[in-house]
Amino acid sequence: YLFVIFSYIFFNFKMALSSVVALGTNIICNKIPGLAPRQRALCQSRPDAIIVIGEGAQLGIDECQHQFRFGRWNCSALGERTVFGQELRVGSREAAFTYAITAAGVAHAVTAACSRGNLSQCGCDRKKQGYHDREEGWKWGGCSADVKYGVEFSRRFVDAREVKKNARRLMNLHNNEAGRKILEERMKLECKCHGVSGSCTTRTCWVTLPKFREVGHTLKERYGEAVQVEPVRASRLRQPSFLRLKEARGYQKPSDTELVYLERSPNYCEEDAATGSTGTRGRLCNGTSAQAGSCDVMCCGRGHDAHDYTRAWQCNCKFHWCCFVECNTCSEKSQVFTCK
């Protein structure tokens, strides 16, 4: 359901920034469906940040669709108001990935906006002052990305949705935090020498954000290694208090950067409103490969259809004096495959 909110923010706020001032923050924030009370309060107090949050969520959606573009589940429904509410009903590996990539995307976008000076109340990392390495003479300089601020802002907004005290809340919060921690781990230190004629009289270092594609690759690896967990309930209240690895001896907890899930994933072959699966009928597949995205895997044994296309375009164009252009017509035949 988070993606419903985030998608709404991105597509409506970014296109109508001026209306925030014109209509007032109360009206704008009240139009966003499904905000928790703390999220609505944050929206009203920081309308500039709520736009960046929407951009960060869209960053997560885009990366999710890239990482799973060859899979039966390809994130295509994320952000769609009519479908997404059902997309995350199952506490699966896919749900784990979407929560992690969204939390990381929001933290990344907020941190970047702070560095660019696009947000009030934040900027460059003020702790990066003085010497980075006194012995070698490296000083902090430039604008170091304040990822701590971005992570904390993501935590305040994204985690505020999780109000129900159940196992799914623990799962979502864990995956949110895992996504943010992986972003922090991928931060980069850059250093550069400055001086006349190649000398190194001044040495400065600063911290930069990684490309979000790197975060996506790391989270996709964590998705493949995700661990199944189960809740441990408090003896008195019978409410889930923490998660432990399923079928493990004792009370072994997952590590901070592991993605965790409660339920096995559906196969995503058929459309199923109960699990949020959109199925694979009509999906493009690779008819000449046995790897990811192949028709054998994508179509779940139903077979596939072949479609022949001819693409034509103007080519070998020449300019004649004076004054016209003469072109040949080139064409290319191609074949695409779709799942039955």
C-alpha positions as a Markdown table, in Angstrom:
| # | Residue | x | y | z |
|---|---|---|---|---|
| 1 | Tyr | 0.0 | 0.0 | 0.0 |
| 2 | Leu | 3.0 | 2.3 | 0.5 |
| 3 | Phe | 3.5 | 2.4 | -3.3 |
| 4 | Val | 0.0 | 3.6 | -3.7 |
| 5 | Ile | 0.8 | 6.6 | -1.5 |
| 6 | Phe | 4.2 | 7.1 | -3.0 |
| 7 | Ser | 3.0 | 6.9 | -6.6 |
| 8 | Tyr | 0.3 | 9.4 | -5.9 |
| 9 | Ile | 2.8 | 11.8 | -4.3 |
| 10 | Phe | 5.2 | 11.5 | -7.3 |
| 11 | Phe | 2.8 | 12.0 | -10.1 |
| 12 | Asn | 0.6 | 14.7 | -8.5 |
| 13 | Phe | 3.1 | 16.7 | -6.4 |
| 14 | Lys | 5.9 | 16.9 | -9.0 |
| 15 | Met | 3.5 | 18.1 | -11.7 |
| 16 | Ala | 1.9 | 20.7 | -9.4 |
| 17 | Leu | 4.5 | 22.2 | -7.1 |
| 18 | Ser | 3.1 | 25.6 | -7.4 |
| 19 | Ser | -0.2 | 24.4 | -6.1 |
| 20 | Val | 1.3 | 23.6 | -2.8 |
| 21 | Val | 1.6 | 27.3 | -2.1 |
| 22 | Ala | -1.6 | 28.2 | -3.8 |
| 23 | Leu | -3.9 | 25.7 | -2.1 |
| 24 | Gly | -2.1 | 25.4 | 1.2 |
| 25 | Thr | -0.3 | 22.4 | 2.7 |
| 26 | Asn | -3.4 | 21.2 | 4.7 |
| 27 | Ile | -5.5 | 20.8 | 1.5 |
| 28 | Ile | -2.7 | 19.1 | -0.4 |
| 29 | Cys | -1.7 | 16.7 | 2.4 |
| 30 | Asn | -5.3 | 15.7 | 3.0 |
| 31 | Lys | -5.7 | 14.7 | -0.6 |
| 32 | Ile | -3.1 | 12.0 | -0.3 |
| 33 | Pro | -4.9 | 8.7 | 0.5 |
| 34 | Gly | -3.9 | 6.5 | 3.3 |
| 35 | Leu | -1.4 | 8.6 | 5.1 |
| 36 | Ala | -0.8 | 7.7 | 8.8 |
| 37 | Pro | -1.3 | 10.5 | 11.2 |
| 38 | Arg | 2.5 | 11.0 | 11.7 |
| 39 | Gln | 3.0 | 11.0 | 7.9 |
| 40 | Arg | 0.3 | 13.6 | 7.4 |
| 41 | Ala | 1.8 | 15.8 | 10.1 |
| 42 | Leu | 5.2 | 15.5 | 8.4 |
| 43 | Cys | 3.6 | 16.4 | 5.1 |
| 44 | Gln | 2.0 | 19.5 | 6.5 |
| 45 | Ser | 5.2 | 20.7 | 8.2 |
| 46 | Arg | 7.6 | 19.8 | 5.3 |
| 47 | Pro | 5.8 | 20.1 | 1.9 |
| 48 | Asp | 9.2 | 20.5 | 0.2 |
| 49 | Ala | 10.3 | 17.1 | 1.6 |
| 50 | Ile | 7.1 | 15.3 | 0.7 |
| 51 | Ile | 7.9 | 15.9 | -3.0 |
| 52 | Val | 11.4 | 14.5 | -2.6 |
| 53 | Ile | 9.9 | 11.5 | -0.8 |
| 54 | Gly | 7.7 | 10.8 | -3.8 |
| 55 | Glu | 10.7 | 11.0 | -6.2 |
| 56 | Gly | 12.6 | 8.6 | -4.0 |
| 57 | Ala | 9.7 | 6.1 | -4.0 |
| 58 | Gln | 9.5 | 6.3 | -7.8 |
| 59 | Leu | 13.3 | 5.7 | -7.9 |
| 60 | Gly | 12.6 | 2.5 | -5.9 |
| 61 | Ile | 9.8 | 1.4 | -8.2 |
| 62 | Asp | 11.9 | 2.0 | -11.3 |
| 63 | Glu | 14.8 | 0.1 | -9.9 |
| 64 | Cys | 12.5 | -2.8 | -8.8 |
| 65 | Gln | 11.2 | -3.0 | -12.4 |
| 66 | His | 14.7 | -3.1 | -13.8 |
| 67 | Gln | 16.0 | -5.8 | -11.4 |
| 68 | Phe | 13.0 | -8.1 | -12.1 |
| 69 | Arg | 12.5 | -7.3 | -15.8 |
| 70 | Phe | 13.1 | -10.9 | -16.7 |
| 71 | Gly | 11.1 | -12.5 | -13.9 |
| 72 | Arg | 7.5 | -13.7 | -13.7 |
| 73 | Trp | 7.0 | -11.1 | -11.1 |
| 74 | Asn | 8.4 | -7.8 | -12.6 |
| 75 | Cys | 7.0 | -5.1 | -10.3 |
| 76 | Ser | 4.8 | -3.9 | -13.2 |
| 77 | Ala | 1.9 | -3.4 | -10.9 |
| 78 | Leu | 3.7 | -1.3 | -8.2 |
| 79 | Gly | 2.3 | 2.1 | -7.9 |
| 80 | Glu | -0.9 | 1.4 | -9.6 |
| 81 | Arg | -3.8 | 2.5 | -7.4 |
| 82 | Thr | -6.1 | -0.4 | -8.4 |
| 83 | Val | -3.6 | -3.2 | -8.1 |
| 84 | Phe | -0.9 | -2.4 | -5.7 |
| 85 | Gly | -3.0 | -2.6 | -2.6 |
| 86 | Gln | -3.2 | -6.4 | -3.3 |
| 87 | Glu | 0.4 | -6.7 | -4.5 |
| 88 | Leu | 1.9 | -7.0 | -1.1 |
| 89 | Arg | -0.7 | -9.0 | 0.7 |
| 90 | Val | 1.6 | -12.0 | 0.9 |
| 91 | Gly | 4.7 | -11.5 | 3.2 |
| 92 | Ser | 6.9 | -12.9 | 0.5 |
| 93 | Arg | 10.5 | -12.4 | -0.8 |
| 94 | Glu | 9.0 | -9.9 | -3.3 |
| 95 | Ala | 7.3 | -7.9 | -0.6 |
| 96 | Ala | 10.7 | -7.9 | 1.3 |
| 97 | Phe | 12.5 | -6.5 | -1.7 |
| 98 | Thr | 9.9 | -3.8 | -2.4 |
| 99 | Tyr | 9.9 | -2.5 | 1.1 |
| 100 | Ala | 13.7 | -2.4 | 1.2 |
| 101 | Ile | 14.1 | -0.7 | -2.2 |
| 102 | Thr | 11.5 | 1.9 | -1.3 |
| 103 | Ala | 13.1 | 2.8 | 2.0 |
| 104 | Ala | 16.5 | 3.0 | 0.4 |
| 105 | Gly | 15.1 | 5.1 | -2.5 |
| 106 | Val | 13.6 | 7.6 | -0.1 |
| 107 | Ala | 16.8 | 7.9 | 1.9 |
| 108 | His | 18.8 | 8.3 | -1.3 |
| 109 | Ala | 16.5 | 11.0 | -2.7 |
| 110 | Val | 16.4 | 13.0 | 0.5 |
| 111 | Thr | 20.2 | 12.8 | 0.9 |
| 112 | Ala | 20.7 | 14.0 | -2.7 |
| 113 | Ala | 18.3 | 16.8 | -2.3 |
| 114 | Cys | 20.1 | 18.0 | 0.9 |
| 115 | Ser | 23.4 | 18.0 | -1.0 |
| 116 | Arg | 21.9 | 20.1 | -3.8 |
| 117 | Gly | 20.5 | 22.6 | -1.3 |
| 118 | Asn | 16.9 | 21.7 | -2.4 |
| 119 | Leu | 15.6 | 21.1 | 1.1 |
| 120 | Ser | 15.5 | 23.3 | 4.2 |
| 121 | Gln | 16.9 | 22.1 | 7.5 |
| 122 | Cys | 19.7 | 20.1 | 5.9 |
| 123 | Gly | 22.7 | 20.4 | 3.6 |
| 124 | Cys | 26.2 | 18.9 | 3.5 |
| 125 | Asp | 27.4 | 16.7 | 6.3 |
| 126 | Arg | 28.7 | 19.1 | 8.9 |
| 127 | Lys | 30.6 | 16.3 | 10.7 |
| 128 | Lys | 33.0 | 16.0 | 7.8 |
| 129 | Gln | 35.3 | 18.9 | 8.8 |
| 130 | Gly | 39.0 | 19.1 | 9.6 |
| 131 | Tyr | 41.3 | 16.2 | 8.7 |
| 132 | His | 40.3 | 12.9 | 7.2 |
| 133 | Asp | 43.8 | 11.6 | 7.5 |
| 134 | Arg | 46.2 | 13.9 | 9.3 |
| 135 | Glu | 49.3 | 11.8 | 8.6 |
| 136 | Glu | 48.8 | 11.9 | 4.9 |
| 137 | Gly | 47.4 | 15.5 | 4.9 |
| 138 | Trp | 44.0 | 14.7 | 3.6 |
| 139 | Lys | 41.3 | 17.2 | 4.7 |
| 140 | Trp | 37.6 | 17.1 | 4.4 |
| 141 | Gly | 36.4 | 19.4 | 1.7 |
| 142 | Gly | 33.6 | 19.9 | -0.8 |
| 143 | Cys | 30.1 | 18.7 | 0.1 |
| 144 | Ser | 29.9 | 15.4 | 1.8 |
| 145 | Ala | 26.5 | 13.7 | 1.5 |
| 146 | Asp | 24.6 | 13.7 | 4.8 |
| 147 | Val | 23.3 | 10.1 | 4.5 |
| 148 | Lys | 22.5 | 10.0 | 8.2 |
| 149 | Tyr | 19.9 | 12.7 | 7.7 |
| 150 | Gly | 18.4 | 11.0 | 4.7 |
| 151 | Val | 18.2 | 7.7 | 6.5 |
| 152 | Glu | 16.6 | 9.2 | 9.5 |
| 153 | Phe | 14.1 | 11.1 | 7.4 |
| 154 | Ser | 13.2 | 7.9 | 5.5 |
| 155 | Arg | 12.8 | 6.1 | 8.9 |
| 156 | Arg | 10.5 | 8.8 | 10.2 |
| 157 | Phe | 8.2 | 8.8 | 7.1 |
| 158 | Val | 8.3 | 5.2 | 5.7 |
| 159 | Asp | 8.2 | 3.4 | 9.0 |
| 160 | Ala | 5.3 | 5.5 | 10.3 |
| 161 | Arg | 2.9 | 3.4 | 8.2 |
| 162 | Glu | 3.6 | 0.3 | 10.4 |
| 163 | Val | 1.2 | 0.7 | 13.3 |
| 164 | Lys | -0.4 | -2.7 | 13.6 |
| 165 | Lys | 1.5 | -4.9 | 16.2 |
| 166 | Asn | 1.8 | -8.1 | 14.2 |
| 167 | Ala | 4.4 | -10.2 | 12.5 |
| 168 | Arg | 4.0 | -8.4 | 9.2 |
| 169 | Arg | 4.9 | -5.1 | 10.9 |
| 170 | Leu | 8.1 | -6.6 | 12.2 |
| 171 | Met | 8.9 | -8.0 | 8.7 |
| 172 | Asn | 8.3 | -4.7 | 7.0 |
| 173 | Leu | 10.3 | -2.7 | 9.5 |
| 174 | His | 13.3 | -5.1 | 9.3 |
| 175 | Asn | 13.3 | -4.9 | 5.5 |
| 176 | Asn | 13.0 | -1.1 | 5.5 |
| 177 | Glu | 16.0 | -0.9 | 7.8 |
| 178 | Ala | 18.0 | -3.4 | 5.7 |
| 179 | Gly | 17.5 | -1.3 | 2.6 |
| 180 | Arg | 18.7 | 1.8 | 4.4 |
| 181 | Lys | 21.7 | 0.0 | 5.9 |
| 182 | Ile | 22.8 | -1.3 | 2.5 |
| 183 | Leu | 22.6 | 2.3 | 1.1 |
| 184 | Glu | 24.9 | 3.5 | 4.0 |
| 185 | Glu | 27.3 | 0.6 | 3.3 |
| 186 | Arg | 27.6 | 1.6 | -0.4 |
| 187 | Met | 28.5 | 5.3 | 0.3 |
| 188 | Lys | 31.8 | 6.2 | -1.4 |
| 189 | Leu | 34.8 | 8.1 | -0.3 |
| 190 | Glu | 36.4 | 10.3 | -3.0 |
| 191 | Cys | 39.7 | 12.1 | -2.6 |
| 192 | Lys | 41.5 | 14.5 | -5.0 |
| 193 | Cys | 44.8 | 16.3 | -5.1 |
| 194 | His | 44.9 | 20.0 | -6.1 |
| 195 | Gly | 48.0 | 22.1 | -7.0 |
| 196 | Val | 50.0 | 23.8 | -9.7 |
| 197 | Ser | 51.5 | 21.6 | -12.4 |
| 198 | Gly | 50.3 | 18.4 | -11.0 |
| 199 | Ser | 51.6 | 19.0 | -7.5 |
| 200 | Cys | 49.5 | 17.8 | -4.5 |
| 201 | Thr | 49.7 | 20.8 | -2.3 |
| 202 | Thr | 46.0 | 20.5 | -1.3 |
| 203 | Arg | 44.4 | 17.2 | -0.6 |
| 204 | Thr | 40.6 | 17.0 | 0.0 |
| 205 | Cys | 38.1 | 14.2 | 0.5 |
| 206 | Trp | 34.4 | 14.0 | 0.6 |
| 207 | Val | 31.6 | 11.3 | 0.8 |
| 208 | Thr | 29.2 | 10.8 | -2.1 |
| 209 | Leu | 26.1 | 8.7 | -2.7 |
| 210 | Pro | 26.4 | 5.6 | -4.8 |
| 211 | Lys | 24.5 | 5.2 | -8.0 |
| 212 | Phe | 21.2 | 3.7 | -7.0 |
| 213 | Arg | 21.7 | 0.9 | -9.5 |
| 214 | Glu | 24.4 | -0.4 | -7.2 |
| 215 | Val | 22.0 | -0.5 | -4.3 |
| 216 | Gly | 19.5 | -2.3 | -6.5 |
| 217 | His | 22.1 | -4.9 | -7.5 |
| 218 | Thr | 23.0 | -5.5 | -3.8 |
| 219 | Leu | 19.3 | -5.8 | -2.8 |
| 220 | Lys | 18.6 | -8.2 | -5.6 |
| 221 | Glu | 21.4 | -10.4 | -4.3 |
| 222 | Arg | 19.9 | -10.2 | -0.8 |
| 223 | Tyr | 16.5 | -11.1 | -2.3 |
| 224 | Gly | 18.1 | -14.4 | -3.6 |
| 225 | Glu | 19.5 | -15.1 | -0.2 |
| 226 | Ala | 16.4 | -14.0 | 1.8 |
| 227 | Val | 15.6 | -16.0 | 4.9 |
| 228 | Gln | 12.3 | -17.2 | 6.2 |
| 229 | Val | 11.4 | -16.0 | 9.7 |
| 230 | Glu | 8.7 | -16.5 | 12.2 |
| 231 | Pro | 7.5 | -14.3 | 15.1 |
| 232 | Val | 8.4 | -14.9 | 18.7 |
| 233 | Arg | 5.6 | -13.8 | 20.9 |
| 234 | Ala | 5.8 | -12.2 | 24.3 |
| 235 | Ser | 4.5 | -14.5 | 27.1 |
| 236 | Arg | 2.0 | -12.1 | 28.6 |
| 237 | Leu | 0.6 | -10.0 | 25.8 |
| 238 | Arg | 1.0 | -12.7 | 23.1 |
| 239 | Gln | 2.1 | -10.0 | 20.7 |
| 240 | Pro | 5.0 | -10.6 | 18.3 |
| 241 | Ser | 8.1 | -9.1 | 19.9 |
| 242 | Phe | 10.8 | -10.1 | 17.4 |
| 243 | Leu | 11.6 | -12.3 | 14.5 |
| 244 | Arg | 13.7 | -15.4 | 14.5 |
| 245 | Leu | 15.0 | -17.7 | 11.7 |
| 246 | Lys | 12.4 | -20.3 | 11.0 |
| 247 | Glu | 13.4 | -23.9 | 11.9 |
| 248 | Ala | 16.6 | -22.6 | 13.5 |
| 249 | Arg | 17.7 | -23.8 | 16.9 |
| 250 | Gly | 17.1 | -21.4 | 19.7 |
| 251 | Tyr | 16.2 | -17.8 | 18.9 |
| 252 | Gln | 18.6 | -16.9 | 16.2 |
| 253 | Lys | 17.7 | -13.5 | 14.7 |
| 254 | Pro | 18.4 | -12.5 | 11.1 |
| 255 | Ser | 21.3 | -10.1 | 10.4 |
| 256 | Asp | 20.6 | -6.4 | 9.9 |
| 257 | Thr | 21.2 | -6.5 | 6.2 |
| 258 | Glu | 19.3 | -9.8 | 5.4 |
| 259 | Leu | 15.9 | -9.6 | 3.7 |
| 260 | Val | 13.3 | -11.6 | 5.6 |
| 261 | Tyr | 10.0 | -13.0 | 4.6 |
| 262 | Leu | 7.1 | -14.8 | 6.4 |
| 263 | Glu | 5.4 | -16.7 | 3.6 |
| 264 | Arg | 6.5 | -18.6 | 0.5 |
| 265 | Ser | 6.1 | -16.7 | -2.8 |
| 266 | Pro | 3.3 | -17.7 | -5.2 |
| 267 | Asn | 4.5 | -18.8 | -8.6 |
| 268 | Tyr | 3.1 | -15.7 | -10.3 |
| 269 | Cys | 2.1 | -17.8 | -13.4 |
| 270 | Glu | -1.7 | -17.0 | -13.1 |
| 271 | Glu | -3.5 | -13.8 | -12.2 |
| 272 | Asp | -4.6 | -14.1 | -8.6 |
| 273 | Ala | -6.2 | -11.1 | -6.8 |
| 274 | Ala | -5.7 | -12.8 | -3.4 |
| 275 | Thr | -1.9 | -12.7 | -3.8 |
| 276 | Gly | -1.6 | -9.7 | -6.1 |
| 277 | Ser | -0.2 | -11.8 | -8.9 |
| 278 | Thr | -0.8 | -10.3 | -12.4 |
| 279 | Gly | 0.2 | -13.5 | -14.2 |
| 280 | Thr | 2.4 | -13.8 | -17.2 |
| 281 | Arg | -0.1 | -14.1 | -20.1 |
| 282 | Gly | 0.9 | -11.7 | -22.8 |
| 283 | Arg | 4.3 | -11.1 | -21.4 |
| 284 | Leu | 7.2 | -10.8 | -23.8 |
| 285 | Cys | 9.7 | -13.7 | -23.5 |
| 286 | Asn | 12.9 | -14.9 | -25.1 |
| 287 | Gly | 12.2 | -17.8 | -27.4 |
| 288 | Thr | 15.9 | -18.6 | -28.1 |
| 289 | Ser | 17.3 | -18.7 | -24.6 |
| 290 | Ala | 17.0 | -21.0 | -21.6 |
| 291 | Gln | 18.1 | -18.3 | -19.2 |
| 292 | Ala | 16.1 | -15.8 | -17.2 |
| 293 | Gly | 13.2 | -14.5 | -19.3 |
| 294 | Ser | 13.0 | -17.5 | -21.5 |
| 295 | Cys | 9.6 | -18.6 | -22.8 |
| 296 | Asp | 9.9 | -21.9 | -21.0 |
| 297 | Val | 10.3 | -20.3 | -17.7 |
| 298 | Met | 8.1 | -17.2 | -18.2 |
| 299 | Cys | 5.1 | -19.0 | -19.7 |
| 300 | Cys | 4.9 | -21.7 | -17.0 |
| 301 | Gly | 4.5 | -24.5 | -19.6 |
| 302 | Arg | 1.5 | -22.8 | -21.4 |
| 303 | Gly | 3.5 | -22.2 | -24.5 |
| 304 | His | 4.0 | -19.0 | -26.4 |
| 305 | Asp | 3.0 | -17.2 | -29.6 |
| 306 | Ala | 5.4 | -15.9 | -32.3 |
| 307 | His | 4.8 | -12.5 | -33.9 |
| 308 | Asp | 6.6 | -11.4 | -37.1 |
| 309 | Tyr | 7.2 | -7.7 | -37.6 |
| 310 | Thr | 8.8 | -5.6 | -40.4 |
| 311 | Arg | 10.4 | -2.3 | -39.4 |
| 312 | Ala | 11.0 | 0.2 | -42.2 |
| 313 | Trp | 13.0 | 3.5 | -42.1 |
| 314 | Gln | 14.8 | 5.9 | -44.3 |
| 315 | Cys | 18.5 | 5.3 | -44.8 |
| 316 | Asn | 21.5 | 6.2 | -46.9 |
| 317 | Cys | 20.3 | 9.7 | -47.3 |
| 318 | Lys | 22.2 | 12.1 | -49.6 |
| 319 | Phe | 21.9 | 15.8 | -50.1 |
| 320 | His | 21.7 | 16.9 | -53.7 |
| 321 | Trp | 22.6 | 20.5 | -54.8 |
| 322 | Cys | 20.2 | 22.2 | -54.8 |
| 323 | Cys | 18.2 | 21.5 | -52.8 |
| 324 | Phe | 16.7 | 18.1 | -51.8 |
| 325 | Val | 17.5 | 15.0 | -49.9 |
| 326 | Glu | 17.2 | 11.5 | -51.5 |
| 327 | Cys | 16.9 | 8.4 | -49.3 |
| 328 | Asn | 16.6 | 4.7 | -49.7 |
| 329 | Thr | 14.1 | 2.7 | -47.7 |
| 330 | Cys | 15.7 | 0.1 | -45.4 |
| 331 | Ser | 13.7 | -2.6 | -43.6 |
| 332 | Glu | 14.4 | -5.3 | -41.0 |
| 333 | Lys | 12.3 | -8.3 | -40.1 |
| 334 | Ser | 12.1 | -9.3 | -36.4 |
| 335 | Gln | 10.2 | -11.8 | -34.3 |
| 336 | Val | 8.9 | -11.4 | -30.8 |
| 337 | Phe | 7.4 | -14.0 | -28.5 |
| 338 | Thr | 4.6 | -13.6 | -26.0 |
| 339 | Cys | 3.2 | -16.1 | -23.4 |
| 340 | Lys | -0.1 | -17.8 | -24.1 |
